[in-house]
Tab-separated table of C-alpha atoms and ligand atoms in Angstrom:
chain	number	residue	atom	x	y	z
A	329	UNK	CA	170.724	192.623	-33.018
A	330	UNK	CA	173.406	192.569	-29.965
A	331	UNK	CA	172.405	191.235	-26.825
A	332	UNK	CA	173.889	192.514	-23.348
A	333	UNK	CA	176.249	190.490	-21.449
A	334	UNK	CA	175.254	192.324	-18.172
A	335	UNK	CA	173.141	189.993	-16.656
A	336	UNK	CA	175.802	186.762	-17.727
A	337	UNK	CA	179.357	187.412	-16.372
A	338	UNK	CA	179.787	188.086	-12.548
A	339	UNK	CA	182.372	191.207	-13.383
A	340	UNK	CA	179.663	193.499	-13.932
A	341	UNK	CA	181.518	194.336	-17.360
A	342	UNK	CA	178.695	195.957	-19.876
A	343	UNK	CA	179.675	194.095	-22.966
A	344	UNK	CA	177.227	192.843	-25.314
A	345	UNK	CA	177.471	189.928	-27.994
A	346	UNK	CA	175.808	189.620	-31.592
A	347	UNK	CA	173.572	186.446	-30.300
A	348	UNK	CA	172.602	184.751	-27.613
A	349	UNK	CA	171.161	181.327	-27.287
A	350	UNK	CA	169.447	179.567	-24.075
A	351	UNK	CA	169.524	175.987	-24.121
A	352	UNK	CA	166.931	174.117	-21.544
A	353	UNK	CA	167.105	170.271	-23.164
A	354	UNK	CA	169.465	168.299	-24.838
A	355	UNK	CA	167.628	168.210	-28.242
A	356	UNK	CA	167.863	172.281	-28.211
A	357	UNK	CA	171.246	171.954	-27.250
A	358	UNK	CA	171.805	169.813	-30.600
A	359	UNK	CA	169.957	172.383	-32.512
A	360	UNK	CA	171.923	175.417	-31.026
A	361	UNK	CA	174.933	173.350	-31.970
A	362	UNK	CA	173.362	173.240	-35.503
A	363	UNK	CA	172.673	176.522	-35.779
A	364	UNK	CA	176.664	177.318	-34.487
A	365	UNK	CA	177.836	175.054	-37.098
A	366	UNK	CA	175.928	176.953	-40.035
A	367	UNK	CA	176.422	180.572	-38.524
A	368	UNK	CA	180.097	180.883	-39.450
A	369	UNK	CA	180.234	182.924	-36.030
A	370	UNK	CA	182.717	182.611	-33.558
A	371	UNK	CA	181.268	180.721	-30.184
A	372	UNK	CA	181.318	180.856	-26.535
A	373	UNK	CA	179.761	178.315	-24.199
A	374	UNK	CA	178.968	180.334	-20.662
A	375	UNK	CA	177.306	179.487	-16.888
A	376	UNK	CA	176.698	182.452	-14.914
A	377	UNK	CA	180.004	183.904	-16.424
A	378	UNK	CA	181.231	183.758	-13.242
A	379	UNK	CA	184.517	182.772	-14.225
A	380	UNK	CA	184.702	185.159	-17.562
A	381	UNK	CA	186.051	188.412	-18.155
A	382	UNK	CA	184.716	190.033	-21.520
A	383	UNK	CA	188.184	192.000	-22.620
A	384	UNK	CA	186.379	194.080	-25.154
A	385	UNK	CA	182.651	195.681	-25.353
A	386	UNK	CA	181.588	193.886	-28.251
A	387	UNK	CA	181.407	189.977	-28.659
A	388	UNK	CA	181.117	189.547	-32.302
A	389	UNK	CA	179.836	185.854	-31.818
A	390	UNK	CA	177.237	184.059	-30.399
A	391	UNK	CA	177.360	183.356	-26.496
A	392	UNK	CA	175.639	179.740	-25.671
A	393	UNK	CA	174.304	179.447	-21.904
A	394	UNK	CA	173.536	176.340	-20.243
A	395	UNK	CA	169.963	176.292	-19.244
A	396	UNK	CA	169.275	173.131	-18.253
A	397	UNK	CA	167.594	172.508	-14.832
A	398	UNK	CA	166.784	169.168	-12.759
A	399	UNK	CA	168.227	166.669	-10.147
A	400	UNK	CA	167.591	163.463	-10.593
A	401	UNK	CA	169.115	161.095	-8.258
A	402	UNK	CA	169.120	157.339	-7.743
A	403	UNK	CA	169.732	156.228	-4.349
A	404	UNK	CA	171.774	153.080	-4.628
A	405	UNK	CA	172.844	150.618	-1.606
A	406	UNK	CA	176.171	152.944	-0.595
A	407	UNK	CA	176.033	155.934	-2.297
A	408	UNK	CA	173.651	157.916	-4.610
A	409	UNK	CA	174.047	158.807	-8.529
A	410	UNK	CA	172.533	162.294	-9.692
A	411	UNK	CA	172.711	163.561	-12.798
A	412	UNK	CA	172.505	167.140	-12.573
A	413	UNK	CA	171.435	169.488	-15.387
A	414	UNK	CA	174.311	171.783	-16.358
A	415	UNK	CA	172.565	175.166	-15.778
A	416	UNK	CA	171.796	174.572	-11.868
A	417	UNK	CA	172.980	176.821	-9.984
A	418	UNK	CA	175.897	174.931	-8.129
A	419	UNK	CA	175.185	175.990	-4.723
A	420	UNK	CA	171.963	175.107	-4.691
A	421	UNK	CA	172.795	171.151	-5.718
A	422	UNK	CA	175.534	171.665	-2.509
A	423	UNK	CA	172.266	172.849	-0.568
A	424	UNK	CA	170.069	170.091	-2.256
A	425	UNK	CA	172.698	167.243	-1.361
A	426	UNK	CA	173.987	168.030	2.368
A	427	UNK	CA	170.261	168.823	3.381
A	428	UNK	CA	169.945	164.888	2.565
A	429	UNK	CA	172.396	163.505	4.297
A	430	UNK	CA	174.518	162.889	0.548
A	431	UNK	CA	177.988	164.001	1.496
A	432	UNK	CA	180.814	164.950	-0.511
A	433	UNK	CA	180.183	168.342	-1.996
A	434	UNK	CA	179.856	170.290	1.145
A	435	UNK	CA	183.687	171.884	1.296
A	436	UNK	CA	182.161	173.344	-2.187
A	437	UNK	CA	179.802	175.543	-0.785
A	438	UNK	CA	178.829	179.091	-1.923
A	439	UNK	CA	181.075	178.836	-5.119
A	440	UNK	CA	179.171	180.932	-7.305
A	441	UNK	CA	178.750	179.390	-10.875
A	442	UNK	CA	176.875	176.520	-12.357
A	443	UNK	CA	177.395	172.820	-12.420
A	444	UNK	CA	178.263	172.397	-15.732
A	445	UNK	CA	181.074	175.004	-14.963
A	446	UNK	CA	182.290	172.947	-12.179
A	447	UNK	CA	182.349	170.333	-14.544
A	448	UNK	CA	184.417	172.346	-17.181
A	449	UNK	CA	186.993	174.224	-14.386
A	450	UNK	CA	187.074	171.568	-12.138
A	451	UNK	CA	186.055	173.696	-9.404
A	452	UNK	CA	187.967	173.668	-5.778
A	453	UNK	CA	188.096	174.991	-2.489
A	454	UNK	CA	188.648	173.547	1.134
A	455	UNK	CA	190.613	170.304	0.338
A	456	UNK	CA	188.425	169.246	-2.328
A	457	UNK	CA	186.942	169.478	-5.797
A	458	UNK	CA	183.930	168.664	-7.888
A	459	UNK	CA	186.401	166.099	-9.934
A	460	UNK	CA	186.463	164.044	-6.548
A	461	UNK	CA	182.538	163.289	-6.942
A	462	UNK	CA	182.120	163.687	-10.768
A	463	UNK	CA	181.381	160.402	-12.609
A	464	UNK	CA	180.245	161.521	-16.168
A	465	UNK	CA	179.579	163.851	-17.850
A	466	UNK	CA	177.154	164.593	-21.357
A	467	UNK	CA	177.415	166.862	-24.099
A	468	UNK	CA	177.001	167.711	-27.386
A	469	UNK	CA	180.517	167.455	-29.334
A	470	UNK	CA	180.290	170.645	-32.060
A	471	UNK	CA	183.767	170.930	-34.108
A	472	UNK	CA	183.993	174.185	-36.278
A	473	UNK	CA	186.637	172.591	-37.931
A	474	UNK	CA	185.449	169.099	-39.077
A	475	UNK	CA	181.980	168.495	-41.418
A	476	UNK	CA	180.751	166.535	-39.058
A	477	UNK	CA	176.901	167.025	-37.876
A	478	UNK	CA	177.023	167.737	-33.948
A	479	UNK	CA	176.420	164.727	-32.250
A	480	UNK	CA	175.634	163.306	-28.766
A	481	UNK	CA	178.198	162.321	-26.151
A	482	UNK	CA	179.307	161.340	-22.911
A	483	UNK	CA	183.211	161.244	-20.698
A	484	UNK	CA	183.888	158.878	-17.629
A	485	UNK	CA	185.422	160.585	-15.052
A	486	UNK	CA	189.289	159.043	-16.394
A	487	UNK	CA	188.274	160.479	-19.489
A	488	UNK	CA	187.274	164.234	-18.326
A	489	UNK	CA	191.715	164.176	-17.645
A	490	UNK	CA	190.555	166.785	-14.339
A	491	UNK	CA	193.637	168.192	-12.612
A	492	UNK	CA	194.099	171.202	-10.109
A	493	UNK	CA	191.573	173.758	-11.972
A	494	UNK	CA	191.556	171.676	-15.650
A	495	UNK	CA	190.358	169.226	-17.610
A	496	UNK	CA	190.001	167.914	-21.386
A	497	UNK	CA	187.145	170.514	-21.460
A	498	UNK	CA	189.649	173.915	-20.921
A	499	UNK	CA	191.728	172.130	-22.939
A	500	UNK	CA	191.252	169.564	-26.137
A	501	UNK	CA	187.518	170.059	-26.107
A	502	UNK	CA	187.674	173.764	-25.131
A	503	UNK	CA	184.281	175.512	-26.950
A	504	UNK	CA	183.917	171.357	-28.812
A	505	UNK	CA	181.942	170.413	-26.433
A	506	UNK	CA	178.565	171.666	-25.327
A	507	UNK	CA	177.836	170.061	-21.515
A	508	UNK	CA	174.481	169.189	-21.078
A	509	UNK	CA	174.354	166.460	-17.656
A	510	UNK	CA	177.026	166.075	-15.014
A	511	UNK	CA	176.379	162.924	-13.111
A	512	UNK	CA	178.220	162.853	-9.433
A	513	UNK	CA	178.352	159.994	-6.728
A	514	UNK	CA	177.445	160.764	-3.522
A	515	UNK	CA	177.996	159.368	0.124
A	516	UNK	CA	176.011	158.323	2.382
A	517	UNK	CA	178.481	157.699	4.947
A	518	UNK	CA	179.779	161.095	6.356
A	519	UNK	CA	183.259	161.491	6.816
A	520	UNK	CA	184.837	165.502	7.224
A	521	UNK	CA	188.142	166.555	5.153
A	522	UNK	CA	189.575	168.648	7.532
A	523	UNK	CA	192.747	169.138	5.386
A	524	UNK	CA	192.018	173.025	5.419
A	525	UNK	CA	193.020	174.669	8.447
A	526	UNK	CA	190.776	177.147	7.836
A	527	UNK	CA	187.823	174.856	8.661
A	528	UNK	CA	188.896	173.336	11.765
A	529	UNK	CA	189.661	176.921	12.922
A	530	UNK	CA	186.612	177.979	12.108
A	531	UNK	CA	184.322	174.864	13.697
A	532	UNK	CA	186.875	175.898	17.126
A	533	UNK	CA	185.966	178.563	17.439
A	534	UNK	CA	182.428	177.537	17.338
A	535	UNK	CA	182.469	175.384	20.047
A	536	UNK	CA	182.560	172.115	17.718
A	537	UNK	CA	185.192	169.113	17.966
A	538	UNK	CA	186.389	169.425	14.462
A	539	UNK	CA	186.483	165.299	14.172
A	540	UNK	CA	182.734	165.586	14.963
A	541	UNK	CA	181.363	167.729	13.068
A	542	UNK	CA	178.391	167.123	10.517
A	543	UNK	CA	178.431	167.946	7.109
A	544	UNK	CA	176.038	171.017	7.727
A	545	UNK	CA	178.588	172.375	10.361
A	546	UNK	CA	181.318	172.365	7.157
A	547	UNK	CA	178.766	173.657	5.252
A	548	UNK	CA	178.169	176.596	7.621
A	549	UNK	CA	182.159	176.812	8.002
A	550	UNK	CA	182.729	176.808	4.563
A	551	UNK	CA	180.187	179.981	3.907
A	552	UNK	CA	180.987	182.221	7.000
A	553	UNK	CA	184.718	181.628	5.552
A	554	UNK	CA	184.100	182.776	2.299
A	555	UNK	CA	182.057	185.533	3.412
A	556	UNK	CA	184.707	186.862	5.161
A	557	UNK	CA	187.301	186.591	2.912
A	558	UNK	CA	185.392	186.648	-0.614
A	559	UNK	CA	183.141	189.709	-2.204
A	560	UNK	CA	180.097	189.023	-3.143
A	561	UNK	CA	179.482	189.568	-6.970
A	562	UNK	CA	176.065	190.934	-6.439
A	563	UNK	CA	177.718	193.804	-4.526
A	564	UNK	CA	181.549	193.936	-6.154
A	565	UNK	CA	181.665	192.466	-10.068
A	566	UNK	CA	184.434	190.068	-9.462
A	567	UNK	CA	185.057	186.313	-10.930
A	568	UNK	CA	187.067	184.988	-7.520
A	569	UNK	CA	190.661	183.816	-7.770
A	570	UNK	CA	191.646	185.542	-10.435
A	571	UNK	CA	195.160	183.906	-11.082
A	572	UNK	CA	196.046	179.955	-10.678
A	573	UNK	CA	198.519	179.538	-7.438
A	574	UNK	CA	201.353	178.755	-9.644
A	575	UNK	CA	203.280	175.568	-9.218
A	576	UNK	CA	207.238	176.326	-9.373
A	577	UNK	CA	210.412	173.976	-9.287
A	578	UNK	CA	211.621	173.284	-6.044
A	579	UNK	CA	214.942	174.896	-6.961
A	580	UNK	CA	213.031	177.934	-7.237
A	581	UNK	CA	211.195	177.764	-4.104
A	582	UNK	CA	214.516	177.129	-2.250
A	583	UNK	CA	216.370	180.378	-3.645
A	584	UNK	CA	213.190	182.653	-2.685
A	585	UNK	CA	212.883	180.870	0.279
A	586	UNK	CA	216.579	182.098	1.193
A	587	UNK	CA	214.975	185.881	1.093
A	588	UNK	CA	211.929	185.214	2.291
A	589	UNK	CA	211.862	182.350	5.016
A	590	UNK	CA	208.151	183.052	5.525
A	591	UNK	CA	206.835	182.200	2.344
A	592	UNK	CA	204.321	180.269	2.696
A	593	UNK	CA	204.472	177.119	0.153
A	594	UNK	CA	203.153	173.775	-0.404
A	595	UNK	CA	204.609	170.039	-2.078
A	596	UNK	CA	202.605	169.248	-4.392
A	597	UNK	CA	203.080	167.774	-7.995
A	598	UNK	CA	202.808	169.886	-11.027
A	599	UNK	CA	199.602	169.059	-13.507
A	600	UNK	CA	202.581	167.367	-15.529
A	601	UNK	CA	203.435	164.587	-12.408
A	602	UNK	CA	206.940	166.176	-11.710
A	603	UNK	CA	208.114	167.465	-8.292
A	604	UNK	CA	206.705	170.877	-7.776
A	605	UNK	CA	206.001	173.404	-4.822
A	606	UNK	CA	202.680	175.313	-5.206
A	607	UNK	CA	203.065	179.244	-3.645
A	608	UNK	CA	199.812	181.288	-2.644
A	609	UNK	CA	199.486	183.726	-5.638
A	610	UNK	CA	197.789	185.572	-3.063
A	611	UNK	CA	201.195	186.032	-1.239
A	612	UNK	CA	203.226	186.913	-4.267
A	613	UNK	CA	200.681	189.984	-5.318
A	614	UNK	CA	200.428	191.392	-1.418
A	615	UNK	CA	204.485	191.119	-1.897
A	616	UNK	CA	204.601	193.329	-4.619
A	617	UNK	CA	202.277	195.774	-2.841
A	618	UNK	CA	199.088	195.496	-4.802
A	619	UNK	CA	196.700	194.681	-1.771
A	620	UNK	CA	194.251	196.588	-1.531
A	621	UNK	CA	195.261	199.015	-4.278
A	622	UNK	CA	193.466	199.950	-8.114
A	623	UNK	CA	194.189	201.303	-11.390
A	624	UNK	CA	191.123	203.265	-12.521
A	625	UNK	CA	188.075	201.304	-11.830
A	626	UNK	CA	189.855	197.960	-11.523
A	627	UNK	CA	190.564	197.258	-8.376
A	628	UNK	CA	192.952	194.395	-5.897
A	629	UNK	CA	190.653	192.918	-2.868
A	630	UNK	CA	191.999	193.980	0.188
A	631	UNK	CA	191.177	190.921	2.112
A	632	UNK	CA	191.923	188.400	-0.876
A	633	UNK	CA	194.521	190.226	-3.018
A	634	UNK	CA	194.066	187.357	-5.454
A	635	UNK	CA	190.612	188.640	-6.560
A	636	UNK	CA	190.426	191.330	-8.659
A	637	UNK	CA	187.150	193.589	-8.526
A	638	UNK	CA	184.933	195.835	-10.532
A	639	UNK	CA	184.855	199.006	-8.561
A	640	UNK	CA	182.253	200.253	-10.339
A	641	UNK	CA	181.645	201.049	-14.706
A	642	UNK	CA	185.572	199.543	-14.919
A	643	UNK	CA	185.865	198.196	-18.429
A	644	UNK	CA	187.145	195.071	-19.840
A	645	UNK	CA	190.651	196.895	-20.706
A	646	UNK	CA	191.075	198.119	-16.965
A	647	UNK	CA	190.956	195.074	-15.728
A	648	UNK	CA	193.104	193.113	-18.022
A	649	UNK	CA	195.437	196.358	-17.242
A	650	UNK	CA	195.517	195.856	-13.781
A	651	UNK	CA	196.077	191.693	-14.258
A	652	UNK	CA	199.106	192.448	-16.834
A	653	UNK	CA	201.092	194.834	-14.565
A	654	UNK	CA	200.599	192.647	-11.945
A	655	UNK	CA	201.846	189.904	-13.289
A	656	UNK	CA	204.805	191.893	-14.865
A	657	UNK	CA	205.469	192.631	-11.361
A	658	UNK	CA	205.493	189.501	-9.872
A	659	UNK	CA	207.763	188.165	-12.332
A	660	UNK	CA	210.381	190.629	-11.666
A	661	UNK	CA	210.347	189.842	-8.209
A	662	UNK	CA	210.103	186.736	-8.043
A	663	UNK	CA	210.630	185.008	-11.525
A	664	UNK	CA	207.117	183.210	-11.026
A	665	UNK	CA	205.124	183.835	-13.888
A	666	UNK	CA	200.912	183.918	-12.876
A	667	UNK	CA	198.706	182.555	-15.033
A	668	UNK	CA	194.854	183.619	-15.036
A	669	UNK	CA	192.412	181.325	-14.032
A	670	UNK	CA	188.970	183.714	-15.466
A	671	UNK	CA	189.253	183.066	-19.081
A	672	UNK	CA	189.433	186.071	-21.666
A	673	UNK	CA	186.688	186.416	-24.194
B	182	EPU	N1	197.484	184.992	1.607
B	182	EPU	C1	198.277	186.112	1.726
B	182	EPU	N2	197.665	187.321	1.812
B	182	EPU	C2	196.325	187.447	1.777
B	182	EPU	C3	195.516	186.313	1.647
B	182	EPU	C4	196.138	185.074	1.559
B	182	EPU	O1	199.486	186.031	1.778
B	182	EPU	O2	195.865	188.586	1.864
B	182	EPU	C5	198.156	183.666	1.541
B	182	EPU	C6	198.201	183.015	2.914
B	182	EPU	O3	199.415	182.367	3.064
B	182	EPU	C7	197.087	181.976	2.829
B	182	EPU	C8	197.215	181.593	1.372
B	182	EPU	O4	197.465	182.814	0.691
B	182	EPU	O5	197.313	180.897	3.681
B	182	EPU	C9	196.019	180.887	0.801
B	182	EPU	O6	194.893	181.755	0.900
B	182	EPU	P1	193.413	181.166	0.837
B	182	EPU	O7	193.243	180.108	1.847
B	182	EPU	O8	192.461	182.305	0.832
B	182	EPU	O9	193.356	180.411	-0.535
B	182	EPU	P2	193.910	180.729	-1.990
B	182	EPU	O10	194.991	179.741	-2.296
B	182	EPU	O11	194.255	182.148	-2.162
B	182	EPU	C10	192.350	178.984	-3.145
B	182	EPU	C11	191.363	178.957	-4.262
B	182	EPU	C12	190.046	179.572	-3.823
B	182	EPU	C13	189.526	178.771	-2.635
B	182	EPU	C14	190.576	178.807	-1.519
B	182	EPU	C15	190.204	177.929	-0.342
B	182	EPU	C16	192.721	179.043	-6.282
B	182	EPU	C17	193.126	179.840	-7.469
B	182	EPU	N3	191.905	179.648	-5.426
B	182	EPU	O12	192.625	180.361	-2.876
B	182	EPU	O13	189.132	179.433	-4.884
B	182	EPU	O14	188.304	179.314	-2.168
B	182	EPU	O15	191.833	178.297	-2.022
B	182	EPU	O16	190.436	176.585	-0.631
B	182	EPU	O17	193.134	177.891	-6.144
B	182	EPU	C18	188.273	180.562	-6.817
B	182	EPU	O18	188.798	179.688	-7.494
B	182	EPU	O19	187.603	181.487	-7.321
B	182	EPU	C19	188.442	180.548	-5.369
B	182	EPU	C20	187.989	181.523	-4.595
């Protein structure tokens, strides 16, 4: 019997899937593993699919959600420990945590998902990311390929290998491993990261001395910023940045930079350690003349060119469509090639 998808991605795309399993504990999780292992069915672990883009109607495979709820904290002499069940809705742990004076998620705020997806995608925005308070995090390790029974596990932070929108879980242990518990460390001493402009614009123009503002003022920053900028998926099915801001050689930034002085760009190092200057993929589409614009239903943001949008009954097809031949057309201007950050199912 197929399932709808509806209700589980964020693009609004009307795709269904041949099963779908809810997991609310970590012994169903093991048994939903089981039941993976014997099903001989393709697999897909999901959040709120807010991050997903189903390319075709059908899934013919079994789509795994993350239903796991509670926040269980320990409040220790300097900081606190929570361990966070992966289907909480991520904003609502941001909510839970600056309302109590625990600092250090509050740049996050209003990044739709769950927590065990900022777990997997290493979720950013503001000068920081959920890898800067994650500590561990559990699962259940299911390997299509090996005979071994699912089993129960758990990464250190060092271990999780989190870099600017990765980790081991995109990667190595992409569909392995089933997350169960995140477990983050929290401050209790506030301290703002102001390393967004955006933000100490925004707290200006409030009427608040950037250096002194509270962790709810960031908070508040943070969401009337993204409201502005960002559409909200319950209105327009979209799954945010849609492309990585690509990291390119600094030879390469220096001969576009001799055509277009106002480009903006950042130092930064690549995810491999060398030398590398990150460009706002945001830039490079409104460049090529896509803000604003659509093919078919699929359609280009026209505040944030770098999400892409549902415009209404688009399918799958129209927006990989519109991603391809923008990408095409950033590479021939540029030479940059984009890479998506919403995964493809
Ligand atoms: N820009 C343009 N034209 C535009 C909009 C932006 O040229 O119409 C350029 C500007 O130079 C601007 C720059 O792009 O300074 C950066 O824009 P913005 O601050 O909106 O951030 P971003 O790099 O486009 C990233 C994240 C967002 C996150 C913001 C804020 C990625 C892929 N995206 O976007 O994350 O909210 O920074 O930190 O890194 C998401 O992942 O879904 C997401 C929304």
């Amino acid at each position: 019997m197929s399932q709808s998808l509806r209700p589980y991605n964020t693009f609004g795309i009307d795709a269904d899937c041949q099963e779908l399993i809810c997991y609310h504990s970590t012994e169903e999780c093991l048994e939903a593993a089981q039941h993976l292992k014997t099903s001989g069915l393709p697999w897909i672990p999901i959040g709120e699919g807010s991050n997903i883009l189903f390319v075709n109607q059908h899934f013919p495979g079994i789509v795994v959600h993350n239903s796991i709820t509670g926040i269980h904290p320990e409040e220790q002499e300097y900081s606190i420990l929570i361990r966070v069940g992966g289907g909480e809705i991520w904003d609502d742990l941001v909510d839970y945590c600056t309302g109590r004076g625990w600092y250090g998620l509050e740049n996050l705020s209003l990044i739709p998902g769950t927590v065990a997806a900022s777990a997997v995608q290493n979720i950013g925005a503001y000068g920081a990311e959920a890898a800067d308070c994650i500590v561990k995090v559990e699962g259940i390790y299911v390997n299509p390929d090996s005979d071994d029974a699912p089993y129960e596990g758990s990464l250190l932070h060092d271990e999780c290998r989190y870099g600017y929108r990765s980790s081991i879980f995109k990667d190595e242990l992409k569909d392995i491993f089933l997350v169960t518990y995140v477990w983050f460390r929290l401050r209790r001493r506030f301290k703002p990261t102001l390393s967004h402009a955006a933000i100490e614009r925004h707290l200006i123009k409030d009427g608040i001395e950037p250096a002194r503002a509270t962790a709810k003022d960031i908070r508040k920053a943070v969401i009337a910023i993204r409201q502005q900028k960002l559409p909200d998926p319950k209105l327009t099915g979209n799954a945010g940045s849609f492309f990585m801001n690509p990291v390119v050689t600094p030879e390469l930034a220096t001969k576009i930079l001799e055509t277009y002085p106002d480009m903006p760009h950042y130092q930064t190092p690549a995810n491999d350690g060398t030398e590398g200057v990150k460009i706002p993929a945001a830039w490079l589409i409104e460049q090529c003349g896509w803000k604003g614009k659509n093919l078919g239903k699929a359609g280009v943001n026209p505040r944030q060119p770098l999400v892409l949008t549902n415009l209404g009954g688009a399918t799958g097809q129209e927006i990989v469509t519109l991603a391809t031949t923008i990408q095409a057309d950033v590479y021939r201007k540029f030479g940059i090639e984009l890479h998506p950050e919403v995964r493809f199912v």
